[in-house]
Short mmCIF file of C-alpha atoms and ligand atoms in Angstrom, two decimals:
data_model
loop_
_atom_site.label_atom_id
_atom_site.label_comp_id
_atom_site.label_asym_id
_atom_site.label_seq_id
_atom_site.Cartn_x
_atom_site.Cartn_y
_atom_site.Cartn_z
CA MET A 606 0.00 0.00 0.00
CA GLU A 607 1.20 3.54 -0.75
CA ASP A 608 2.05 5.74 2.20
CA SER A 609 -0.90 8.01 1.42
CA GLY A 610 -3.40 5.11 1.27
CA LYS A 611 -5.66 6.96 3.65
CA LYS A 612 -9.30 6.55 4.54
CA TYR A 613 -11.54 9.45 3.61
CA LYS A 614 -14.82 10.63 5.13
CA ILE A 615 -17.66 12.34 3.30
CA PHE A 616 -18.32 16.08 3.68
CA ILE A 617 -21.83 16.89 4.86
CA ASP A 618 -23.14 20.09 6.42
CA GLY A 619 -19.68 21.62 6.65
CA THR A 620 -18.13 18.66 8.48
CA PHE A 621 -16.31 15.45 7.59
CA ILE A 622 -18.37 12.51 8.86
CA ASP A 623 -18.49 8.74 8.53
CA ALA A 624 -21.07 7.46 6.07
CA SER A 625 -23.91 5.33 7.43
CA SER A 626 -22.78 2.64 5.01
CA LYS A 627 -19.70 0.74 6.16
CA GLU A 628 -18.97 -0.36 2.61
CA VAL A 629 -15.88 1.28 1.10
CA ILE A 630 -14.49 1.77 -2.39
CA ASP A 631 -10.80 1.09 -2.99
CA VAL A 632 -9.10 3.72 -5.10
CA ILE A 633 -6.25 2.20 -7.09
CA ASN A 634 -3.32 4.12 -8.55
CA PRO A 635 -3.42 2.92 -12.18
CA ALA A 636 0.28 3.67 -12.72
CA THR A 637 1.34 1.25 -9.95
CA SER A 638 -1.78 -0.93 -9.37
CA GLU A 639 -1.39 -0.14 -5.64
CA LEU A 640 -4.11 0.97 -3.25
CA PHE A 641 -4.10 4.76 -3.00
CA GLY A 642 -7.09 5.47 -0.76
CA GLN A 643 -10.49 4.34 0.47
CA VAL A 644 -13.75 6.28 0.37
CA PRO A 645 -17.25 5.45 1.63
CA SER A 646 -19.69 3.82 -0.76
CA CYS A 647 -22.63 5.98 0.27
CA SER A 648 -26.06 4.48 0.84
CA PRO A 649 -29.38 6.09 -0.11
CA GLU A 650 -29.56 7.34 3.53
CA ASP A 651 -26.28 9.22 3.07
CA VAL A 652 -27.58 10.74 -0.15
CA LYS A 653 -30.77 11.91 1.55
CA LYS A 654 -28.72 13.48 4.36
CA ALA A 655 -26.56 15.39 1.87
CA ILE A 656 -29.54 16.63 -0.11
CA CYS A 657 -31.42 17.68 3.06
CA SER A 658 -28.37 19.71 4.04
CA CYS A 659 -28.30 21.39 0.62
CA LYS A 660 -32.01 22.14 0.78
CA ALA A 661 -31.78 23.66 4.26
CA ALA A 662 -28.91 25.94 3.22
CA GLN A 663 -30.34 27.08 -0.11
CA GLU A 664 -32.74 29.85 0.89
CA LYS A 665 -30.06 31.75 2.82
CA TRP A 666 -27.50 31.20 0.06
CA ARG A 667 -29.98 32.43 -2.57
CA LYS A 668 -30.46 35.65 -0.62
CA THR A 669 -26.73 36.15 -0.04
CA PRO A 670 -25.70 38.89 -2.50
CA ALA A 671 -24.09 37.43 -5.61
CA PHE A 672 -21.07 39.63 -4.92
CA GLU A 673 -20.52 37.80 -1.61
CA ARG A 674 -21.04 34.43 -3.27
CA GLY A 675 -18.37 35.52 -5.77
CA ASN A 676 -16.03 36.35 -2.91
CA TYR A 677 -16.39 32.78 -1.63
CA LEU A 678 -15.48 31.51 -5.11
CA LYS A 679 -12.40 33.73 -5.10
CA LYS A 680 -11.40 32.40 -1.67
CA ILE A 681 -11.81 28.81 -2.90
CA ALA A 682 -9.70 29.62 -5.98
CA LYS A 683 -6.97 31.13 -3.80
CA GLU A 684 -6.88 28.06 -1.57
CA ILE A 685 -6.73 25.76 -4.59
CA ASN A 686 -3.62 27.65 -5.69
CA ASN A 687 -2.18 27.45 -2.15
CA ASN A 688 -2.79 23.69 -2.12
CA VAL A 689 -1.79 22.93 -5.69
CA ASP A 690 0.86 20.38 -4.62
CA ILE A 691 -1.43 18.10 -2.61
CA LEU A 692 -4.34 18.42 -5.04
CA ALA A 693 -2.17 17.70 -8.08
CA LEU A 694 -0.48 14.73 -6.41
CA THR A 695 -3.87 13.30 -5.45
CA ILE A 696 -5.19 13.66 -9.01
CA ALA A 697 -2.03 12.17 -10.52
CA LYS A 698 -2.11 9.17 -8.18
CA GLU A 699 -5.80 8.36 -8.41
CA GLN A 700 -6.13 9.05 -12.15
CA GLY A 701 -2.74 8.26 -13.68
CA LYS A 702 -2.02 11.51 -15.51
CA THR A 703 1.41 13.10 -15.15
CA LEU A 704 2.05 15.40 -12.21
CA LYS A 705 2.63 18.24 -14.66
CA GLN A 706 -0.81 17.73 -16.24
CA ALA A 707 -2.41 17.35 -12.81
CA ARG A 708 -0.87 20.69 -11.75
CA GLY A 709 -2.19 22.26 -14.94
CA GLU A 710 -5.66 20.87 -14.24
CA THR A 711 -5.57 22.21 -10.66
CA LEU A 712 -4.47 25.71 -11.68
CA CYS A 713 -7.12 25.82 -14.42
CA ALA A 714 -9.78 24.79 -11.88
CA ALA A 715 -8.82 27.80 -9.75
CA GLU A 716 -8.83 30.12 -12.76
CA LEU A 717 -12.23 28.82 -13.82
CA LEU A 718 -13.72 29.62 -10.40
CA GLU A 719 -12.25 33.13 -10.62
CA TYR A 720 -13.92 33.49 -14.01
CA HIS A 721 -17.30 32.48 -12.56
CA ALA A 722 -16.84 34.87 -9.61
CA GLU A 723 -16.75 37.67 -12.21
CA TRP A 724 -20.40 36.97 -13.09
CA ALA A 725 -21.50 38.23 -9.67
CA ARG A 726 -22.56 41.69 -10.91
CA ARG A 727 -23.76 40.53 -14.30
CA ILE A 728 -26.66 38.12 -13.64
CA GLU A 729 -29.56 40.30 -14.68
CA GLY A 730 -33.31 40.05 -15.15
CA GLU A 731 -35.28 41.78 -17.92
CA ILE A 732 -38.06 44.35 -18.32
CA ILE A 733 -40.41 43.26 -21.11
CA PRO A 734 -42.80 45.75 -22.81
CA SER A 735 -46.46 44.96 -22.15
CA ASP A 736 -49.35 44.98 -24.69
CA ASP A 737 -51.51 46.70 -22.05
CA GLU A 738 -51.39 50.20 -20.67
CA ASN A 739 -50.21 50.58 -17.11
CA GLU A 740 -48.51 47.25 -16.84
CA ASN A 741 -44.90 46.28 -16.21
CA ILE A 742 -43.63 42.81 -17.04
CA LEU A 743 -40.53 41.78 -15.15
CA LEU A 744 -38.49 38.65 -15.76
CA TYR A 745 -36.55 37.50 -12.72
CA ARG A 746 -33.68 35.03 -12.87
CA GLU A 747 -33.58 32.65 -9.95
CA PRO A 748 -31.38 29.75 -8.87
CA ILE A 749 -32.88 26.34 -9.56
CA GLY A 750 -32.36 25.19 -5.95
CA VAL A 751 -30.33 22.07 -5.19
CA VAL A 752 -27.98 21.10 -8.00
CA ALA A 753 -26.36 17.66 -8.25
CA CYS A 754 -23.01 17.53 -10.05
CA ILE A 755 -22.09 14.00 -11.14
CA LEU A 756 -18.45 13.93 -12.21
CA PRO A 757 -16.25 11.81 -14.49
CA TRP A 758 -12.77 10.53 -13.72
CA ASN A 759 -10.84 12.06 -16.62
CA PHE A 760 -10.61 15.62 -15.20
CA PRO A 761 -11.85 15.17 -11.64
CA LEU A 762 -11.05 18.63 -10.32
CA TYR A 763 -11.50 20.66 -13.49
CA VAL A 764 -14.98 19.31 -14.19
CA LEU A 765 -15.85 19.79 -10.51
CA ALA A 766 -14.94 23.49 -10.80
CA ARG A 767 -16.67 23.75 -14.18
CA LYS A 768 -19.99 22.83 -12.56
CA LEU A 769 -19.49 24.22 -9.05
CA GLY A 770 -18.58 27.76 -10.17
CA PRO A 771 -21.76 28.55 -12.13
CA ALA A 772 -23.95 26.62 -9.66
CA LEU A 773 -22.76 28.67 -6.67
CA ILE A 774 -22.59 32.09 -8.30
CA THR A 775 -26.21 31.75 -9.40
CA GLY A 776 -27.33 30.91 -5.82
CA ASN A 777 -27.78 27.15 -5.91
CA THR A 778 -26.52 24.75 -3.28
CA VAL A 779 -24.65 21.72 -4.52
CA VAL A 780 -24.18 18.04 -3.91
CA LEU A 781 -21.02 16.77 -5.59
CA LYS A 782 -20.58 13.12 -6.51
CA PRO A 783 -17.14 12.35 -7.95
CA SER A 784 -16.43 9.24 -9.99
CA SER A 785 -15.67 6.19 -7.83
CA ASP A 786 -12.35 5.96 -9.71
CA THR A 787 -11.24 9.45 -8.63
CA PRO A 788 -13.06 10.48 -5.46
CA CYS A 789 -10.05 11.47 -3.33
CA SER A 790 -9.36 14.80 -5.06
CA ALA A 791 -12.96 15.90 -4.43
CA LEU A 792 -12.59 15.11 -0.73
CA GLU A 793 -9.21 16.89 -0.60
CA PHE A 794 -11.01 19.82 -2.26
CA ALA A 795 -13.71 19.66 0.46
CA LYS A 796 -10.99 20.45 3.04
CA ILE A 797 -10.71 23.85 1.34
CA LEU A 798 -14.46 24.43 1.77
CA GLU A 799 -14.10 23.64 5.47
CA LYS A 800 -11.08 25.92 5.78
CA ILE A 801 -12.68 28.97 4.15
CA GLU A 802 -15.83 28.39 6.23
CA LEU A 803 -18.22 28.21 3.31
CA PRO A 804 -21.66 28.29 4.97
CA LYS A 805 -22.72 24.80 6.07
CA GLY A 806 -24.68 22.82 3.54
CA VAL A 807 -23.85 25.03 0.55
CA VAL A 808 -21.67 22.24 -0.82
CA ASN A 809 -21.84 18.59 0.23
CA VAL A 810 -19.49 15.95 -1.16
CA ILE A 811 -20.54 12.31 -1.18
CA THR A 812 -18.86 9.31 -2.75
CA GLY A 813 -20.16 6.03 -4.06
CA LYS A 814 -21.15 3.91 -6.99
CA GLY A 815 -23.04 5.45 -9.88
CA SER A 816 -25.61 2.66 -9.80
CA VAL A 817 -26.46 3.33 -6.13
CA THR A 818 -25.34 6.77 -4.96
CA GLY A 819 -25.63 8.45 -8.37
CA LYS A 820 -29.01 6.87 -9.07
CA GLU A 821 -30.41 7.91 -5.70
CA ILE A 822 -29.26 11.50 -6.30
CA SER A 823 -30.87 11.63 -9.74
CA GLU A 824 -34.18 10.26 -8.43
CA ASN A 825 -34.38 12.52 -5.38
CA PRO A 826 -37.36 14.93 -5.59
CA ASN A 827 -35.44 17.69 -3.80
CA VAL A 828 -32.82 17.93 -6.54
CA GLY A 829 -33.79 20.53 -9.13
CA PHE A 830 -31.02 20.03 -11.67
CA VAL A 831 -28.66 17.14 -12.38
CA THR A 832 -25.60 18.05 -14.40
CA VAL A 833 -23.44 15.12 -15.42
CA THR A 834 -20.27 14.59 -17.41
CA GLY A 835 -19.78 10.99 -18.42
CA SER A 836 -20.43 8.33 -21.02
CA VAL A 837 -23.50 8.05 -23.25
CA SER A 838 -24.82 4.95 -21.45
CA THR A 839 -24.59 6.73 -18.09
CA GLY A 840 -26.32 9.77 -19.59
CA GLN A 841 -29.18 7.56 -20.74
CA LYS A 842 -29.57 6.04 -17.25
CA ILE A 843 -29.47 9.43 -15.56
CA MET A 844 -32.05 10.81 -17.97
CA GLN A 845 -34.32 7.91 -17.07
CA SER A 846 -33.79 8.54 -13.34
CA CYS A 847 -34.50 12.25 -13.81
CA ALA A 848 -37.74 11.38 -15.57
CA THR A 849 -39.08 10.22 -12.18
CA ASN A 850 -39.55 13.83 -11.01
CA ILE A 851 -39.15 15.66 -14.36
CA THR A 852 -35.82 16.93 -13.03
CA LYS A 853 -33.84 19.17 -15.37
CA VAL A 854 -30.76 17.45 -16.74
CA SER A 855 -27.57 18.55 -18.49
CA LEU A 856 -25.56 15.82 -20.19
CA GLU A 857 -21.94 16.31 -21.24
CA LEU A 858 -21.23 12.99 -22.89
CA GLY A 859 -18.79 11.33 -25.26
CA GLY A 860 -17.20 12.59 -28.44
CA LYS A 861 -15.57 11.35 -31.62
CA ALA A 862 -13.84 14.52 -32.75
CA PRO A 863 -12.69 14.60 -36.38
CA ALA A 864 -9.63 16.58 -37.51
CA ILE A 865 -9.62 17.46 -41.23
CA ILE A 866 -6.36 18.39 -42.94
CA MET A 867 -6.69 20.00 -46.36
CA ASP A 868 -3.95 20.05 -49.01
CA ASP A 869 -3.23 23.72 -48.28
CA ALA A 870 -2.93 23.24 -44.49
CA ASP A 871 0.08 24.08 -42.35
CA VAL A 872 1.01 20.43 -41.85
CA ASP A 873 3.50 21.10 -39.05
CA LEU A 874 0.86 23.00 -37.09
CA ALA A 875 -1.65 20.17 -37.62
CA VAL A 876 0.87 17.49 -36.60
CA ALA A 877 1.85 19.32 -33.39
CA ALA A 878 -1.74 20.11 -32.40
CA ILE A 879 -3.13 16.66 -33.20
CA THR A 880 -0.29 14.84 -31.43
CA GLY A 881 -0.70 17.07 -28.36
CA SER A 882 -4.43 16.50 -28.38
CA ARG A 883 -4.26 12.74 -28.85
CA VAL A 884 -1.75 12.06 -26.07
CA SER A 885 -3.06 14.66 -23.60
CA ASN A 886 -4.41 12.78 -20.57
CA ALA A 887 -3.42 9.60 -22.50
CA GLY A 888 -6.16 10.31 -25.04
CA GLN A 889 -8.92 10.29 -22.42
CA VAL A 890 -10.46 13.66 -23.27
CA CYS A 891 -13.98 14.11 -24.65
CA SER A 892 -12.86 16.87 -27.01
CA CYS A 893 -9.55 15.46 -28.25
CA VAL A 894 -8.96 14.28 -31.82
CA GLU A 895 -10.38 10.77 -32.19
CA ARG A 896 -10.12 10.41 -36.01
CA VAL A 897 -8.22 12.14 -38.80
CA TYR A 898 -9.18 12.83 -42.43
CA VAL A 899 -6.27 13.98 -44.57
CA GLN A 900 -6.53 15.19 -48.18
CA LYS A 901 -4.74 13.05 -50.78
CA GLY A 902 -2.12 15.62 -51.86
CA VAL A 903 -0.65 15.99 -48.38
CA ALA A 904 -1.41 12.52 -47.00
CA GLU A 905 2.05 10.97 -47.42
CA LEU A 906 3.80 13.91 -45.76
CA PHE A 907 1.27 14.04 -42.91
CA LEU A 908 1.47 10.29 -42.22
CA LYS A 909 5.27 10.45 -42.07
CA LYS A 910 5.33 13.44 -39.74
CA ILE A 911 2.52 12.30 -37.41
CA THR A 912 4.12 8.87 -37.02
CA THR A 913 7.46 10.46 -36.08
CA ALA A 914 5.74 12.84 -33.66
CA MET A 915 3.68 10.10 -31.96
CA GLU A 916 6.73 7.83 -31.69
CA ALA A 917 8.62 10.62 -29.90
CA VAL A 918 6.02 10.81 -27.12
CA THR A 919 7.44 9.41 -23.88
CA TYR A 920 5.19 7.76 -21.35
CA GLY A 921 5.51 6.39 -17.85
CA ASN A 922 4.55 6.91 -14.21
CA GLY A 923 4.08 10.66 -14.28
CA VAL A 924 4.77 11.04 -10.56
CA GLU A 925 8.03 9.07 -10.46
CA LYS A 926 9.09 10.17 -13.96
CA PRO A 927 7.87 13.77 -14.14
CA ASP A 928 9.40 14.31 -17.58
CA SER A 929 7.06 11.77 -19.21
CA VAL A 930 4.80 13.44 -21.75
CA MET A 931 1.99 10.95 -21.16
CA GLY A 932 0.73 9.01 -18.16
CA CYS A 933 -1.39 5.86 -18.14
CA LEU A 934 -5.01 4.96 -18.77
CA ILE A 935 -7.55 4.81 -15.95
CA ASN A 936 -7.24 1.03 -15.46
CA HIS A 937 -6.23 -2.25 -17.13
CA GLU A 938 -9.76 -2.81 -18.41
CA ALA A 939 -9.44 0.41 -20.42
CA VAL A 940 -6.10 -0.81 -21.84
CA ASN A 941 -7.72 -4.06 -22.95
CA THR A 942 -10.66 -2.22 -24.53
CA VAL A 943 -8.38 0.12 -26.48
CA HIS A 944 -6.15 -2.76 -27.58
CA ALA A 945 -9.13 -4.81 -28.75
CA MET A 946 -10.27 -1.87 -30.91
CA VAL A 947 -6.78 -1.56 -32.44
CA LYS A 948 -6.58 -5.31 -33.18
CA LYS A 949 -10.04 -5.28 -34.76
CA ALA A 950 -9.11 -2.30 -36.97
CA ILE A 951 -5.98 -4.11 -38.18
CA GLU A 952 -8.04 -7.23 -38.96
CA GLN A 953 -10.39 -4.99 -40.97
CA GLY A 954 -7.50 -3.62 -43.07
CA ALA A 955 -5.97 -0.73 -41.09
CA LYS A 956 -2.18 -0.40 -41.33
CA LEU A 957 -0.30 -0.07 -38.04
CA LEU A 958 2.37 2.66 -38.35
CA THR A 959 3.50 2.76 -34.73
CA GLY A 960 2.47 1.45 -31.30
CA GLY A 961 -0.25 -1.19 -31.07
CA GLU A 962 1.37 -3.42 -28.43
CA ILE A 963 0.62 -3.39 -24.69
CA PRO A 964 4.00 -2.59 -23.08
CA LYS A 965 5.37 -5.12 -20.58
CA ILE A 966 5.67 -2.64 -17.74
CA ARG A 967 3.79 -2.17 -14.49
CA GLY A 968 0.68 0.00 -14.75
CA ALA A 969 -2.17 0.60 -17.20
CA PHE A 970 -0.09 1.98 -20.08
CA TYR A 971 -0.80 1.99 -23.80
CA PRO A 972 1.65 3.41 -26.36
CA PRO A 973 0.90 6.23 -28.81
CA THR A 974 -0.49 4.37 -31.82
CA VAL A 975 -1.11 5.42 -35.43
CA LEU A 976 -3.35 3.51 -37.84
CA ALA A 977 -3.49 4.37 -41.57
CA ASN A 978 -5.86 3.01 -44.28
CA CYS A 979 -8.90 3.39 -42.04
CA SER A 980 -12.43 3.80 -43.34
CA ASN A 981 -15.59 5.26 -41.85
CA GLN A 982 -17.18 1.82 -41.56
CA MET A 983 -14.63 0.65 -38.99
CA GLU A 984 -15.51 0.66 -35.28
CA ILE A 985 -12.30 2.60 -34.57
CA MET A 986 -13.63 5.52 -36.69
CA ARG A 987 -17.11 5.41 -35.16
CA GLU A 988 -16.82 4.62 -31.43
CA GLU A 989 -14.99 6.61 -28.75
CA ILE A 990 -11.51 5.08 -28.25
CA PHE A 991 -10.50 7.08 -25.15
CA GLY A 992 -6.83 6.16 -25.55
CA PRO A 993 -3.76 7.46 -27.44
CA VAL A 994 -4.72 5.89 -30.76
CA LEU A 995 -5.05 7.88 -33.99
CA PRO A 996 -6.96 6.28 -36.89
CA ILE A 997 -6.44 8.07 -40.23
CA MET A 998 -8.34 8.06 -43.53
CA VAL A 999 -7.43 9.74 -46.84
CA PHE A 1000 -10.07 11.77 -48.76
CA GLU A 1001 -10.15 13.71 -52.03
CA THR A 1002 -12.71 16.56 -51.99
CA VAL A 1003 -13.96 19.14 -49.48
CA ASP A 1004 -17.52 17.81 -49.76
CA GLN A 1005 -16.31 14.30 -49.03
CA ALA A 1006 -14.43 15.49 -45.91
CA LEU A 1007 -17.50 17.27 -44.57
CA GLU A 1008 -19.69 14.24 -45.20
CA LEU A 1009 -17.22 11.88 -43.50
CA ALA A 1010 -16.87 14.17 -40.48
CA ASN A 1011 -20.65 14.51 -40.06
CA ASP A 1012 -21.29 10.78 -40.54
CA CYS A 1013 -21.17 10.20 -36.78
CA LYS A 1014 -23.53 9.71 -33.84
CA PHE A 1015 -21.53 12.18 -31.72
CA GLY A 1016 -21.28 15.94 -32.19
CA LEU A 1017 -18.99 17.53 -29.61
CA THR A 1018 -15.84 19.04 -31.14
CA SER A 1019 -14.18 19.14 -34.57
CA THR A 1020 -11.06 20.68 -36.10
CA LEU A 1021 -10.16 21.97 -39.57
CA TYR A 1022 -6.73 22.84 -40.94
CA THR A 1023 -6.82 24.95 -44.13
CA LYS A 1024 -5.91 28.39 -45.45
CA ASN A 1025 -8.89 28.47 -47.82
CA TYR A 1026 -11.57 31.00 -46.84
CA ASN A 1027 -14.32 29.14 -48.70
CA THR A 1028 -13.54 25.86 -46.98
CA VAL A 1029 -13.57 27.59 -43.59
CA LEU A 1030 -16.99 29.12 -44.30
CA LYS A 1031 -18.41 25.86 -45.63
CA PHE A 1032 -17.38 23.98 -42.49
CA SER A 1033 -18.47 26.82 -40.19
CA ASN A 1034 -21.95 26.66 -41.74
CA ASP A 1035 -22.42 22.92 -42.17
CA ILE A 1036 -20.40 20.99 -39.59
CA GLN A 1037 -22.73 19.15 -37.19
CA PHE A 1038 -20.67 19.68 -34.05
CA GLY A 1039 -21.03 22.04 -31.10
CA GLU A 1040 -17.46 23.30 -31.55
CA LEU A 1041 -15.19 23.82 -34.57
CA TYR A 1042 -11.54 24.75 -34.09
CA ILE A 1043 -9.82 26.24 -37.13
CA ASN A 1044 -6.03 26.10 -37.43
CA ARG A 1045 -5.47 25.64 -33.72
CA LYS A 1046 -5.22 23.04 -31.00
CA GLN A 1047 -8.31 21.40 -29.53
CA SER A 1048 -9.22 23.09 -26.28
CA GLU A 1049 -12.15 25.20 -25.19
CA ALA A 1050 -12.17 28.60 -23.44
CA TYR A 1051 -13.74 29.34 -20.04
CA GLN A 1052 -15.93 31.96 -21.74
CA GLY A 1053 -16.93 29.74 -24.68
CA PHE A 1054 -19.78 27.23 -24.65
CA HIS A 1055 -18.96 23.53 -24.54
CA ALA A 1056 -22.13 21.81 -25.71
CA GLY A 1057 -22.48 18.68 -27.80
CA TRP A 1058 -24.90 17.85 -30.60
CA LYS A 1059 -26.51 14.43 -31.18
CA GLN A 1060 -25.47 11.80 -28.58
CA SER A 1061 -22.76 14.09 -27.19
CA GLY A 1062 -25.35 15.62 -24.94
CA ILE A 1063 -27.98 18.10 -23.89
CA GLY A 1064 -27.19 21.52 -22.45
CA GLY A 1065 -23.63 22.69 -22.01
CA ASP A 1066 -20.88 24.07 -19.81
CA ASP A 1067 -18.82 27.29 -19.72
CA GLY A 1068 -19.36 30.95 -20.38
CA LYS A 1069 -22.60 32.91 -20.15
CA HIS A 1070 -24.68 30.18 -21.77
CA GLY A 1071 -23.29 27.50 -19.44
CA MET A 1072 -23.97 29.70 -16.41
CA GLU A 1073 -27.57 30.32 -17.49
CA GLU A 1074 -28.25 26.57 -17.36
CA TYR A 1075 -28.26 26.95 -13.55
CA LEU A 1076 -31.03 29.56 -13.54
CA LYS A 1077 -34.78 29.46 -13.88
CA THR A 1078 -37.12 32.37 -14.58
CA ARG A 1079 -40.16 33.92 -12.95
CA VAL A 1080 -42.20 36.47 -14.91
CA VAL A 1081 -44.20 38.97 -12.87
CA TYR A 1082 -47.00 41.01 -14.51
CA MET A 1083 -47.51 44.22 -12.55
CA LYS A 1084 -50.73 46.06 -13.34
CA TYR A 1085 -51.47 49.39 -11.79
P1 NAD B 1274 -19.14 7.30 -16.54
O1 NAD B 1274 -20.31 7.43 -17.41
O2 NAD B 1274 -18.64 5.95 -16.24
O3 NAD B 1274 -19.39 7.99 -15.11
C1 NAD B 1274 -19.69 9.38 -14.96
C2 NAD B 1274 -20.31 9.60 -13.60
O4 NAD B 1274 -21.63 9.06 -13.60
C3 NAD B 1274 -19.59 8.91 -12.44
O5 NAD B 1274 -19.56 9.75 -11.32
C4 NAD B 1274 -20.44 7.69 -12.19
O6 NAD B 1274 -20.33 7.20 -10.87
C5 NAD B 1274 -21.82 8.24 -12.46
N1 NAD B 1274 -22.85 7.25 -12.77
C6 NAD B 1274 -22.69 6.06 -13.41
N2 NAD B 1274 -23.88 5.43 -13.50
C7 NAD B 1274 -24.80 6.24 -12.93
C8 NAD B 1274 -26.21 6.14 -12.73
N3 NAD B 1274 -26.93 5.08 -13.13
N4 NAD B 1274 -26.85 7.17 -12.11
C9 NAD B 1274 -26.17 8.26 -11.72
N5 NAD B 1274 -24.83 8.39 -11.84
C10 NAD B 1274 -24.15 7.39 -12.47
O7 NAD B 1274 -18.06 8.24 -17.25
P2 NAD B 1274 -16.51 8.28 -17.01
O8 NAD B 1274 -16.00 6.96 -17.50
O9 NAD B 1274 -16.21 8.72 -15.62
O10 NAD B 1274 -16.03 9.45 -17.99
C11 NAD B 1274 -15.62 9.24 -19.30
C12 NAD B 1274 -16.71 9.64 -20.26
O11 NAD B 1274 -17.05 11.02 -20.02
C13 NAD B 1274 -16.28 9.59 -21.72
O12 NAD B 1274 -17.31 9.06 -22.50
C14 NAD B 1274 -16.04 11.07 -22.07
O13 NAD B 1274 -16.17 11.37 -23.42
C15 NAD B 1274 -17.06 11.74 -21.23
N6 NAD B 1274 -16.69 13.13 -21.02
C16 NAD B 1274 -17.44 14.10 -21.61
C17 NAD B 1274 -17.11 15.44 -21.44
C18 NAD B 1274 -17.93 16.51 -22.09
O14 NAD B 1274 -17.75 17.66 -21.75
N7 NAD B 1274 -18.81 16.20 -23.02
C19 NAD B 1274 -16.01 15.79 -20.66
C20 NAD B 1274 -15.26 14.77 -20.07
C21 NAD B 1274 -15.64 13.44 -20.25
#
């Protein structure tokens, strides 16, 4: 067992307490396969307790001026920065990303909360002209009430901040449920809430299995909004649970982002951005490039350069070997799933250019892998891989590229490399994805709007539009 294999408690009503359930979840460091920590597997009773605490705190929090709520967010952000070492180490050990990436995630989480604090003086209602004389129509914007944030394991702290910031600034109270793979960082984060003396019950953190704890949260009648980031199958289950009470739901689900490289593209830029995207977090990012379409005239050059770039990516235990570019996958099951997809693609005619073998080292590692000769019928071009594997297909015309990119059940992010104005406009108008990056790397801005089309989800995160998801309206007709 690692020295930090400690037992965590849940955070309810401003205090760390034992869960009523004695069942625990082991958190394994995927880079070493050793036990890292243990958290409670919360029962429905624990869930009810957390939600009661949120409900009791909400009215006072709603009436706290938004400016003061923003000050709490700033305090939390400051303490995240002060505790970056412990938070980053916790993320790296429970999730397997490199310490450098975990530090980056932690600092971005703080910056994101600062961004949301800035909304304090900008959440406004509206005055609507009436059809009648002597009448005012006012539209108020109100918090929804109790918000449940159900989190994935790939960016445990960043996604936590992405949901917590807008939920709190708009006056909601929050129950956080981290993934059972990465719950320790959320409970380390809760120590910050205790330290800054956030009013009791404004944020509760409970841990447990999705099928028990998560389900109970989504079915609870006192929860007004469930916002989840996770897989499509989980999104479907949560939607069904939310149907019980017609609870509002926001689903940030999977992606299968295409990158299109035209003959006139800056190939070096595309190679650097796509490599960075595909190996970031070991390829376990909803928005990272999952498939590449390269135009015939530049295909040979691109394939040569991308293979060299992917081969140069170092990987290893990102805590012990901090210079590694890439860490490991979330667990061995994920390695086996990724490898099975690669083997199937090769059987179907894909050509392996690099990688493709599970390395004989400790931990859940998979090498950067490039597959050429792929086609849109292959599973590897249609289903989320969630690993550092790049399948590539050659195309001839702009229309063909657009059709191939859109031929997909997901619709989260997409990328285009070209210098041609007409191609840029065509894609901007007709791509069926919530985001299109042109001649840049694949990453969204705090002030943008990260929202998927098709099976990638409902609703969205970030920016003004993401923040407004956490509000409801009341229209008052005032006759005099
Ligand atoms: P997951 O679906 O396994 O779990 C997500 C969360 O849902 C976890 O906290 C889990 O415990 C909970 N959960 C599972 N079943 C539940 C149920 N029946 N009721 C309530 N809660 C339940 O997802 P994951 O494996 O942690 O994350 C990876 C997935 O997330 C990938 O598909 C990735 O593309 C997606 N993702 C999407 C975005 C986005 O912004 N669209 C961002 C990051 C990750």
